[in-house]
Coordinates of N, CA and C (backbone and C1' of nucleotides) in Angstrom, one line a residue:
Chain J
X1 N 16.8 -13.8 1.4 CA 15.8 -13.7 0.3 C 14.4 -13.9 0.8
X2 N 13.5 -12.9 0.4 CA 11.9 -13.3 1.0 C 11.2 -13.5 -0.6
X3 N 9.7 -14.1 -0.1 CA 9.1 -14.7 -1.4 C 7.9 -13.8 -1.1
X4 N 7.1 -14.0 -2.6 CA 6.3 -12.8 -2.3 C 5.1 -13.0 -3.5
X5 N 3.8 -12.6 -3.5 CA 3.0 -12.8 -4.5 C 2.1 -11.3 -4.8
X6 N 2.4 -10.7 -5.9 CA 1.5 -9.9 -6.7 C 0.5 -10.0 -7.1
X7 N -0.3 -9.3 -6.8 CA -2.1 -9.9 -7.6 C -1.8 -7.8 -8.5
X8 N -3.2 -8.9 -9.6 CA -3.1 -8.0 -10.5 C -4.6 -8.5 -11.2
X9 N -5.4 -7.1 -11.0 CA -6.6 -7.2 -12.1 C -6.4 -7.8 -13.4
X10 N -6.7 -8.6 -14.5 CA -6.4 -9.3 -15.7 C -6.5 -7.7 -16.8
X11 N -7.8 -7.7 -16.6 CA -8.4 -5.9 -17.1 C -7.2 -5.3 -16.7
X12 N -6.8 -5.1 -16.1 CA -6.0 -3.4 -15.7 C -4.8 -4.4 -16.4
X13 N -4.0 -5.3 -15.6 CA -2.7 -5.9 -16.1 C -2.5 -7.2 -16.4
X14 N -2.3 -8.0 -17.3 CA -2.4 -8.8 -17.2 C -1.2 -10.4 -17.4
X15 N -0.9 -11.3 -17.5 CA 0.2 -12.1 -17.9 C 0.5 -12.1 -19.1
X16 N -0.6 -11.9 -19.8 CA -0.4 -11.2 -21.6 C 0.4 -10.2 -22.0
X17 N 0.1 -9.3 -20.7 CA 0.7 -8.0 -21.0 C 2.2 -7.8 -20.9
X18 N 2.3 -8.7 -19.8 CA 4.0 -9.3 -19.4 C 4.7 -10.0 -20.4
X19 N 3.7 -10.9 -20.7 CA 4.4 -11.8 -22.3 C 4.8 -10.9 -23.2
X20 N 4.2 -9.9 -23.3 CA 4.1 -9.2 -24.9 C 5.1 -7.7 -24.7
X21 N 5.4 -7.4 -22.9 CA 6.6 -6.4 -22.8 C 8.1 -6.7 -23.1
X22 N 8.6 -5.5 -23.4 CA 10.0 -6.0 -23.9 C 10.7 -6.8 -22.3
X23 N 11.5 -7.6 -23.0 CA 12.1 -8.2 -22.1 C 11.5 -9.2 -20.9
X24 N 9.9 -9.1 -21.4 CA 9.4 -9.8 -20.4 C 9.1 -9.1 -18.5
X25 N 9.4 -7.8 -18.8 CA 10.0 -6.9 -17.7 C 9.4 -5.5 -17.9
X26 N 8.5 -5.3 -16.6 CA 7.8 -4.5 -16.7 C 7.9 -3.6 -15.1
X27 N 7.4 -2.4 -15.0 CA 7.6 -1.8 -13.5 C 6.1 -1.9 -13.1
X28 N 6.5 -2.6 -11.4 CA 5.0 -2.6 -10.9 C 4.9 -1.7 -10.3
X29 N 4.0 -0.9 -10.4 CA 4.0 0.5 -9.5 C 2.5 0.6 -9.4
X30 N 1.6 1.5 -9.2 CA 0.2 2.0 -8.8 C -0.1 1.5 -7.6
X31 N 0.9 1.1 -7.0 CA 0.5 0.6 -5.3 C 0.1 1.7 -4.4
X32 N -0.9 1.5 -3.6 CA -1.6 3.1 -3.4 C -1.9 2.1 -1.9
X33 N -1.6 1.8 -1.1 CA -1.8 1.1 0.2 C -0.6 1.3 0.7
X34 N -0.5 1.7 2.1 CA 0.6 2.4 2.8 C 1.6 0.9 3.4
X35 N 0.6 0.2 3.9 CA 1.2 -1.7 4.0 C 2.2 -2.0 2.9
X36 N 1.3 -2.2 1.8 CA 2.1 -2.8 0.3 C 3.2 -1.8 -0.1
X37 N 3.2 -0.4 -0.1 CA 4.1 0.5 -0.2 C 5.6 -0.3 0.8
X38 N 5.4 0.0 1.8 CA 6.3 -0.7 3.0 C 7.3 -1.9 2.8
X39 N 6.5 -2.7 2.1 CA 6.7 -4.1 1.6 C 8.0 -3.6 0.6
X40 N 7.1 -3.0 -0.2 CA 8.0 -2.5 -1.4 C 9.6 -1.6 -1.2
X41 N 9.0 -1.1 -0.3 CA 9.9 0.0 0.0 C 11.2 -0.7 0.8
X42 N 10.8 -1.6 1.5 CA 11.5 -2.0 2.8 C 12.4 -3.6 2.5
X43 N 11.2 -4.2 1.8 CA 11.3 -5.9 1.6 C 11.6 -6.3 0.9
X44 N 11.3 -5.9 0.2 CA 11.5 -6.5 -1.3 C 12.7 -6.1 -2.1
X45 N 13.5 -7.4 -2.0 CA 14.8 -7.5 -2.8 C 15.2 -7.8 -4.3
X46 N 16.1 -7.1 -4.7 CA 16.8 -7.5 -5.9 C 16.8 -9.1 -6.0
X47 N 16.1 -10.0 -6.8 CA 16.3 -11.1 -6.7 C 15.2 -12.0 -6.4
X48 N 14.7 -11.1 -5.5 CA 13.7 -11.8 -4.5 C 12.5 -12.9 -6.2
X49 N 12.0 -14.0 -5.7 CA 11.0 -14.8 -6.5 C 9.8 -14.3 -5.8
X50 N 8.9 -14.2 -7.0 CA 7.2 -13.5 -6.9 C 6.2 -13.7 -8.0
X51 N 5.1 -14.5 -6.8 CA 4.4 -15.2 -8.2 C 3.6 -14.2 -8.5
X52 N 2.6 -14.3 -9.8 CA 1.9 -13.7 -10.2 C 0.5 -14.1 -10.4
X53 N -0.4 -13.4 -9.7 CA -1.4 -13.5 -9.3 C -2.9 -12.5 -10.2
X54 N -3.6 -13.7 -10.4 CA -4.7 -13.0 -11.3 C -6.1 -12.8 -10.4
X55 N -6.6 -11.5 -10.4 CA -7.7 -11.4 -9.2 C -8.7 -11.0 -9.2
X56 N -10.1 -10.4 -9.4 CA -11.0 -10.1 -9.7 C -11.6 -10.4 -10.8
X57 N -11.4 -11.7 -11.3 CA -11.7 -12.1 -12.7 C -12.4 -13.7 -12.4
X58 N -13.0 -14.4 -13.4 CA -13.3 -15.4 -13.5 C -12.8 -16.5 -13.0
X59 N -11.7 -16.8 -12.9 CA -10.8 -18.1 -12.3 C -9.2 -17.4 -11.8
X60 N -9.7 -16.8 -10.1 CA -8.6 -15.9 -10.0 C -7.5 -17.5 -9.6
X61 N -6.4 -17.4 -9.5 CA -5.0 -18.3 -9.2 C -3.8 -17.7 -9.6
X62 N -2.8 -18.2 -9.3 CA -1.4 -18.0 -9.6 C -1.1 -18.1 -11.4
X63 N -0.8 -17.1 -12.1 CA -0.4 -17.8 -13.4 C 0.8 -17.3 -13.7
X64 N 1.9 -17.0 -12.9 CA 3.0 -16.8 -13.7 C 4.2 -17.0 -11.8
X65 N 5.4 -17.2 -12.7 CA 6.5 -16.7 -11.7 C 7.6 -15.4 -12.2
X66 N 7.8 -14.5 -11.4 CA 8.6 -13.8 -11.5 C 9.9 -13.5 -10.7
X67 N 10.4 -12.5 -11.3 CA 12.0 -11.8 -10.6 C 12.0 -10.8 -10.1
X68 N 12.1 -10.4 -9.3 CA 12.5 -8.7 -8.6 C 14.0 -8.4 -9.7
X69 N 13.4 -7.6 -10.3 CA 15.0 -7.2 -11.1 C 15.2 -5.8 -10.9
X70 N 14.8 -5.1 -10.3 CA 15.1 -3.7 -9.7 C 14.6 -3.5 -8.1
X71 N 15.1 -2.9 -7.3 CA 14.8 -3.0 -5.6 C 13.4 -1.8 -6.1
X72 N 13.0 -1.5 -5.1 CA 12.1 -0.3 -4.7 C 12.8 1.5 -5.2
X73 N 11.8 2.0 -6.1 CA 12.2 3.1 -6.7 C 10.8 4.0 -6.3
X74 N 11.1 5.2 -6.7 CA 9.9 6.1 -6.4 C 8.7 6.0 -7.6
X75 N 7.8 5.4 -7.4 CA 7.4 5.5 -8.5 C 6.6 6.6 -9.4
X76 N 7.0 6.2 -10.7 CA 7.1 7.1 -11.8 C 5.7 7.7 -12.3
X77 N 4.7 6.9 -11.8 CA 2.9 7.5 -12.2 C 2.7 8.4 -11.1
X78 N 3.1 8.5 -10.2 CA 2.9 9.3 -9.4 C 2.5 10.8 -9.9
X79 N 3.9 11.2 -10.9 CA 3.9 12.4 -11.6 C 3.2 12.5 -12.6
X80 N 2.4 11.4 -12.8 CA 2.2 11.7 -14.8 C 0.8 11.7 -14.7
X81 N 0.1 13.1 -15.0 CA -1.2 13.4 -14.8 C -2.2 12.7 -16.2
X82 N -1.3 12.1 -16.7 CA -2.2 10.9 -17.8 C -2.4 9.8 -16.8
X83 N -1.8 10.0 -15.9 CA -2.0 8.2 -15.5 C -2.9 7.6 -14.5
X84 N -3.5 6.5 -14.5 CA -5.1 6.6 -13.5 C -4.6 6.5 -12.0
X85 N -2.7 6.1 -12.1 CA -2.3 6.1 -10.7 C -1.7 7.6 -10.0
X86 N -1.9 8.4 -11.0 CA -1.5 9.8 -11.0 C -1.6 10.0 -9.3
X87 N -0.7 10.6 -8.4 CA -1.2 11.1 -7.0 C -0.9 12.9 -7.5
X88 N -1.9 13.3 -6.6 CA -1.6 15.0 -6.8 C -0.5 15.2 -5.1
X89 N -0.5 14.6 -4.5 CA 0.0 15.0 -3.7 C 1.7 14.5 -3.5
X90 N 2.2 13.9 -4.7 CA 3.8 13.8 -4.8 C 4.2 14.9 -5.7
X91 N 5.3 15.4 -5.5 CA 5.9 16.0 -6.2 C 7.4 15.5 -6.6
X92 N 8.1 16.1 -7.7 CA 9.7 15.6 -7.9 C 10.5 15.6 -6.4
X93 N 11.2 14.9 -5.9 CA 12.0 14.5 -4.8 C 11.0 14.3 -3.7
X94 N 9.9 14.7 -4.1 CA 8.8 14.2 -2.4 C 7.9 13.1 -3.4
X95 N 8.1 11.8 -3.7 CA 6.8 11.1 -4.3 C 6.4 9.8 -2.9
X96 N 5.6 9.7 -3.5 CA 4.7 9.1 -1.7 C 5.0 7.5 -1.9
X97 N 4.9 7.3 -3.5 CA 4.8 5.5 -3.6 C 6.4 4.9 -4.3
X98 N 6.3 3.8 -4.2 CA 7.2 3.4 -4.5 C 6.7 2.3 -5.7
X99 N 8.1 1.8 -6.6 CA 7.6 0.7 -7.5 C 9.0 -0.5 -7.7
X100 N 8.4 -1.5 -7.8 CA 9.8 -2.5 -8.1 C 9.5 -2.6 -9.7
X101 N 10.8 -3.3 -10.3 CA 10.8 -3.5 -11.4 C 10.8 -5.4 -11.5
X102 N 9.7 -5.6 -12.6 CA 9.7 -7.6 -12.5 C 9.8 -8.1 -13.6
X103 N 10.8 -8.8 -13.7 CA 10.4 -9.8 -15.0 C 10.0 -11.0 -15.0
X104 N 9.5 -11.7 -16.0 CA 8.4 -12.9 -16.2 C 9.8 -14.4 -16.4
X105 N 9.8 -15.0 -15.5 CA 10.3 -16.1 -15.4 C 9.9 -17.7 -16.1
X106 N 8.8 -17.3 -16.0 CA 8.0 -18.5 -16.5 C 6.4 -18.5 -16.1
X107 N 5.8 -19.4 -17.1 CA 4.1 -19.1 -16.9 C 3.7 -20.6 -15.8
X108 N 2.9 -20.6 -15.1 CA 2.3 -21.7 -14.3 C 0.9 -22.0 -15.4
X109 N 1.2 -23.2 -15.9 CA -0.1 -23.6 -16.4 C 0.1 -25.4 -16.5
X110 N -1.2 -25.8 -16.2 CA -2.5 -24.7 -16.1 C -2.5 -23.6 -14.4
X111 N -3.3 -22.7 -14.4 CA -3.0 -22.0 -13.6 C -3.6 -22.5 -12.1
X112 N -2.8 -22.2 -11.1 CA -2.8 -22.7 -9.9 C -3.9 -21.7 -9.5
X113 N -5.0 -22.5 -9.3 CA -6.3 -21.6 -9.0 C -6.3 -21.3 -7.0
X114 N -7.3 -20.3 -7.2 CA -7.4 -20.1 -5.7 C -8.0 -21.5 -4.9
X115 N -9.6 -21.9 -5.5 CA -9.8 -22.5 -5.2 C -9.5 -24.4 -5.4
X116 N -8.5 -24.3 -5.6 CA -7.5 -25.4 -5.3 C -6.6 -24.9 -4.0
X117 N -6.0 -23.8 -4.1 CA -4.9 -23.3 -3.0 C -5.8 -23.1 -1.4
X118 N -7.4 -22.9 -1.9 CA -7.9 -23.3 -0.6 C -7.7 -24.8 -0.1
X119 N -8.0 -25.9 -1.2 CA -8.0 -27.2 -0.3 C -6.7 -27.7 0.1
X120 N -5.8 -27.0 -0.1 CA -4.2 -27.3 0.4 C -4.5 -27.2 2.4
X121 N -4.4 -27.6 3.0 CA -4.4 -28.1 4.2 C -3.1 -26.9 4.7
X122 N -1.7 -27.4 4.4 CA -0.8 -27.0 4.2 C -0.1 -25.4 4.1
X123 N -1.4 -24.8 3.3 CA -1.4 -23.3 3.6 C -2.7 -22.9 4.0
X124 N -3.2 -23.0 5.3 CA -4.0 -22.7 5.9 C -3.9 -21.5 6.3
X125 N -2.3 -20.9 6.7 CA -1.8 -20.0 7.5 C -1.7 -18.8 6.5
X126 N -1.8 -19.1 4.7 CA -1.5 -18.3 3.9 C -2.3 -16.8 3.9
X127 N -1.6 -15.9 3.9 CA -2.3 -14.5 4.0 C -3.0 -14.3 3.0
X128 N -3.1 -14.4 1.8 CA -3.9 -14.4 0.7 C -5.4 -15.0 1.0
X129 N -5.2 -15.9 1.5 CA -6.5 -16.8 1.7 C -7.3 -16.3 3.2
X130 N -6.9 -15.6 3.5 CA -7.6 -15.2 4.3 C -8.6 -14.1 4.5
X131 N -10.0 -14.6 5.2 CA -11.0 -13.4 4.5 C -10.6 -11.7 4.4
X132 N -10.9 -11.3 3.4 CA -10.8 -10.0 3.6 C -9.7 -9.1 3.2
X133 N -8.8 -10.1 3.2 CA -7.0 -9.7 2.8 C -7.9 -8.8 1.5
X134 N -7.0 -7.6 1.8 CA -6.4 -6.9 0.4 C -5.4 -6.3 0.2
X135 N -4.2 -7.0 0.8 CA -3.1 -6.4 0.5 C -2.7 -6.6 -0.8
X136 N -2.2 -6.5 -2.3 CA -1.9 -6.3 -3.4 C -0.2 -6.9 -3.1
X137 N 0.5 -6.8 -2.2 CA 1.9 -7.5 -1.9 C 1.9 -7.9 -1.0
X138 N 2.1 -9.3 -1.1 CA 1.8 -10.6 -0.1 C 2.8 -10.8 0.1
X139 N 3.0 -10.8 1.2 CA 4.8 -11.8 1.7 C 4.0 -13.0 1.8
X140 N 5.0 -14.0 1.7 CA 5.2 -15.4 1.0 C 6.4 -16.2 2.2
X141 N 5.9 -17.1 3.2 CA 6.9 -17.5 3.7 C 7.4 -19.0 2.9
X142 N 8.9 -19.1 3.4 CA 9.6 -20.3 2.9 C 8.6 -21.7 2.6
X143 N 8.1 -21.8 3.8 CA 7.3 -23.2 3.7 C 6.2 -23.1 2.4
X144 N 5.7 -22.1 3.1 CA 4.3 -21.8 2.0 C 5.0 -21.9 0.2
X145 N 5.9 -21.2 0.1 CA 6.7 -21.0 -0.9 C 7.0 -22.5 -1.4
X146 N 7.6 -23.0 -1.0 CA 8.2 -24.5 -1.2 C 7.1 -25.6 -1.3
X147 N 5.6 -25.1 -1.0 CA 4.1 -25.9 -0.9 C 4.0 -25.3 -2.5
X148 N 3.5 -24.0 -2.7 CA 3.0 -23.5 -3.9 C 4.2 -24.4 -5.0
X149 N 5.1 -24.5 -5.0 CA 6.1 -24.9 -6.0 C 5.4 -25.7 -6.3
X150 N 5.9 -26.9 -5.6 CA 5.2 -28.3 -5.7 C 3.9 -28.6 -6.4
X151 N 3.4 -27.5 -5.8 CA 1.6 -27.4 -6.5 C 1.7 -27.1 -8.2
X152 N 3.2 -26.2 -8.6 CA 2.5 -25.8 -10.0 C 3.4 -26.2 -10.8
X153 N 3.1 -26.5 -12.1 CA 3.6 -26.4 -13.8 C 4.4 -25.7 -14.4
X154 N 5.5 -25.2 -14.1 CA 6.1 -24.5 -14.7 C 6.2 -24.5 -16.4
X155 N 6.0 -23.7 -16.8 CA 6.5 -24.2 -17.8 C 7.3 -22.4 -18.8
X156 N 8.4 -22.7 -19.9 CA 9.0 -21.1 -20.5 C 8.0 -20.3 -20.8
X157 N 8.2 -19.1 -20.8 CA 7.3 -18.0 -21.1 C 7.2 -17.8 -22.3
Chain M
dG1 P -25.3 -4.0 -11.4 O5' -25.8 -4.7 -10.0 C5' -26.8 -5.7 -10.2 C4' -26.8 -6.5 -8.9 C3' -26.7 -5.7 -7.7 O3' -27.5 -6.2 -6.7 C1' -24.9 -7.2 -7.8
dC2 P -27.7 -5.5 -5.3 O5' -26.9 -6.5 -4.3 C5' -27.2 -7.9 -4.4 C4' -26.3 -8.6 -3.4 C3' -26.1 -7.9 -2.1 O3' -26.4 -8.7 -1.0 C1' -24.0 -8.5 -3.0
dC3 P -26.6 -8.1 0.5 O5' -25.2 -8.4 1.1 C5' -24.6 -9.7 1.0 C4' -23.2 -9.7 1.5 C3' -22.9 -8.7 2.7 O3' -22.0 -9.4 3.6 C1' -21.5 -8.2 1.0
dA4 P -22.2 -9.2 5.1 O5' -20.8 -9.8 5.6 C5' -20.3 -10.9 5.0 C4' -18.8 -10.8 5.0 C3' -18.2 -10.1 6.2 O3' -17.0 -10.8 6.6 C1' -17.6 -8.9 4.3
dA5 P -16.3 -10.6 7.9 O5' -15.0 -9.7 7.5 C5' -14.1 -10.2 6.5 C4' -13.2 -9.1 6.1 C3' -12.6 -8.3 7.3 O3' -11.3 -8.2 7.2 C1' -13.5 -6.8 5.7
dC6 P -10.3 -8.0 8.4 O5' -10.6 -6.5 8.9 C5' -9.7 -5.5 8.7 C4' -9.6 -5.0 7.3 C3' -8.9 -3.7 7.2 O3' -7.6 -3.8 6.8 C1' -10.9 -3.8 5.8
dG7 P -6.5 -2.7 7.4 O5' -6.7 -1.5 6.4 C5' -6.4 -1.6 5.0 C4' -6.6 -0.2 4.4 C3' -6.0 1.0 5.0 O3' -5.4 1.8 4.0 C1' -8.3 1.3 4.9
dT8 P -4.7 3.2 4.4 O5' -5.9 4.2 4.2 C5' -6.6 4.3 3.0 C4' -7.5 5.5 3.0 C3' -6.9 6.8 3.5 O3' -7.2 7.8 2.6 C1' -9.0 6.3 4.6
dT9 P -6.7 9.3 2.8 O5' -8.1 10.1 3.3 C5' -9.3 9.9 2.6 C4' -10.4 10.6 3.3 C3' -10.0 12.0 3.8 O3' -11.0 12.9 3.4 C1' -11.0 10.6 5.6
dG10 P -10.8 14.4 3.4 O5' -11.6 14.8 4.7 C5' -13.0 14.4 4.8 C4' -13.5 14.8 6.2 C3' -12.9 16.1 6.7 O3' -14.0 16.7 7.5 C1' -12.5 14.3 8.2
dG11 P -14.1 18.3 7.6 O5' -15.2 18.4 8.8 C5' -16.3 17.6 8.7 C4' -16.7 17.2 10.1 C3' -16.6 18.3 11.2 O3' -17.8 18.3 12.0 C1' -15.3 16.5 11.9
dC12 P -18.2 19.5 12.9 O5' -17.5 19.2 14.3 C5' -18.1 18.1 15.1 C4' -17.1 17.7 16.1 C3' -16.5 18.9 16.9 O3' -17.4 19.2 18.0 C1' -14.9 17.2 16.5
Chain Q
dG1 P -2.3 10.2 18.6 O5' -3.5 10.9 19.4 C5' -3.8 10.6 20.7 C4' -5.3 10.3 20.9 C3' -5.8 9.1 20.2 O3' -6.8 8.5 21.1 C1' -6.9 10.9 19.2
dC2 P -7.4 7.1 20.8 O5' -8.9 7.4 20.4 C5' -9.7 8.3 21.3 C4' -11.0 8.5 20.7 C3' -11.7 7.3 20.0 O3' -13.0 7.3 20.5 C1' -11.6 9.1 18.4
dC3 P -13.9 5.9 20.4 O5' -14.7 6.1 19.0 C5' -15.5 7.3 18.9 C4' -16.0 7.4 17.5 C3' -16.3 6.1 16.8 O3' -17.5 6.3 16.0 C1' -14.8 7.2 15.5
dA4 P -18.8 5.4 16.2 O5' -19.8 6.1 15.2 C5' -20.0 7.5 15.2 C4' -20.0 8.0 13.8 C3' -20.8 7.1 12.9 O3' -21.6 7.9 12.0 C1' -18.6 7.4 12.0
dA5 P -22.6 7.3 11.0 O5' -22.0 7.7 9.6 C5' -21.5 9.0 9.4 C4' -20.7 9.1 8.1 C3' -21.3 8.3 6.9 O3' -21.3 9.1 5.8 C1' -19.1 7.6 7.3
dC6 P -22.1 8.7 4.5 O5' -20.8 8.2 3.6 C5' -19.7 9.1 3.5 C4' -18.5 8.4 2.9 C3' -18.9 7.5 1.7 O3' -18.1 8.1 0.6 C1' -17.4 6.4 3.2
dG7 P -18.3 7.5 -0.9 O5' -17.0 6.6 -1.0 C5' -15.7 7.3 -0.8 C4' -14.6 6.3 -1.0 C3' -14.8 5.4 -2.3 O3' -13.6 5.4 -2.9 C1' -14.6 4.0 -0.4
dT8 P -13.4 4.5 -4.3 O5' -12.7 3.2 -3.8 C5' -11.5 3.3 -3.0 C4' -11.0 1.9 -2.7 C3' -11.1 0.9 -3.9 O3' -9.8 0.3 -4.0 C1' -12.2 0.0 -2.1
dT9 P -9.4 -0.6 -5.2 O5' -9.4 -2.1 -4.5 C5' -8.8 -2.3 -3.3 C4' -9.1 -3.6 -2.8 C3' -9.0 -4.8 -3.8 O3' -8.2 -5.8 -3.3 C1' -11.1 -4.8 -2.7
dG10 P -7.6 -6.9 -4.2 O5' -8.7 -8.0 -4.2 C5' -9.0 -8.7 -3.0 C4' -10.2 -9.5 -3.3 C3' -10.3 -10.2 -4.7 O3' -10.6 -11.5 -4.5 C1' -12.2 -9.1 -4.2
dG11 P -10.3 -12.7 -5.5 O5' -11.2 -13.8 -4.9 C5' -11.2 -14.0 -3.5 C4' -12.6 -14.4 -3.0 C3' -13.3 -15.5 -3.9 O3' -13.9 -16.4 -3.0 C1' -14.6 -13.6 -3.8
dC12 P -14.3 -17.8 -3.5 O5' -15.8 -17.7 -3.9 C5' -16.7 -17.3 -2.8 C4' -18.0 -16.9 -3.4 C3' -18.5 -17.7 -4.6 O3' -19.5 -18.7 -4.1 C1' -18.9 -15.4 -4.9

DNA sequence: GCCAACGTTGGC
DNA sequence: GCCAACGTTGGC
């Protein structure tokens, strides 16, 4: 089992959005980075825990935990020329991206902010926090994983 | 709005 | 294959 964190524009998607989908279970897909594709494509298991991550917004941090409830599929915006993740260059049996399916486990509140997850000593080594990162699918090692827990609030969705 | 740190594109 | 230009991400 690998652990793993999602960041997500609040604007584009948000923990609301998750609350308020059926089943609490939504497909992440619009991943357009060949890295995070990989991840997806390769790593990311049925099962696997993944937190959820708010980013380009006012108080980015962790606010939710989730489930891998479907492995890596082709994803479905690829084709749909409504959609802002639309690629022109997939077609039926040739699509370029992939998408997992997640559902909402539970909310972290209050939300495990970034700049708290900087003064953790302890995840120094975290990819997230490191300048520049923009991978959109973070692998998440055991330790790190087992630090973030500790750090947050679970509480039902 | 600024800027650092990338990833991608495309000419050669 | 190289690399400059450009685009994007994302914190601040």
């Amino acid at each position: 089992m690998a652990h793993w964190l999602f960041k997500t524009e609040p604007g584009e998607f948000s923990l609301a959005d998750l609350l308020a989908a059926p089943g609490r279970t939504t497909c992440w897909g619009g991943v357009r980075n060949y890295q995070a594709r990989n991840f997806l494509r390769d790593r990311v298991q049925l099962g696997d825990p993944v937190f959820l991550y708010h980013s380009s917004c006012a108080e980015p941090g962790i606010v939710g935990l989730m489930k891998v409830v479907r492995a890596g599929y082709p994803d479905p915006s690829c084709l749909d020329p409504e959609s802002p993740y639309y690629d022109p260059r997939s077609r039926p049996g040739h699509i370029r991206w992939q998408a997992v399916d997640v559902r909402l486990e539970a909310r972290v509140s209050p939300p495990l902010l970034l700049s708290k997850l900087r003064e953790e000593p302890l995840l120094q080594g975290f990819q997230l926090l490191r300048p520049g990162n923009r991978l959109s699918i973070v692998p998440v090692t055991p330790e790190e994983w087992q630090h973030l827990i500790r750090l947050t609030n679970l509480i039902p969705p």
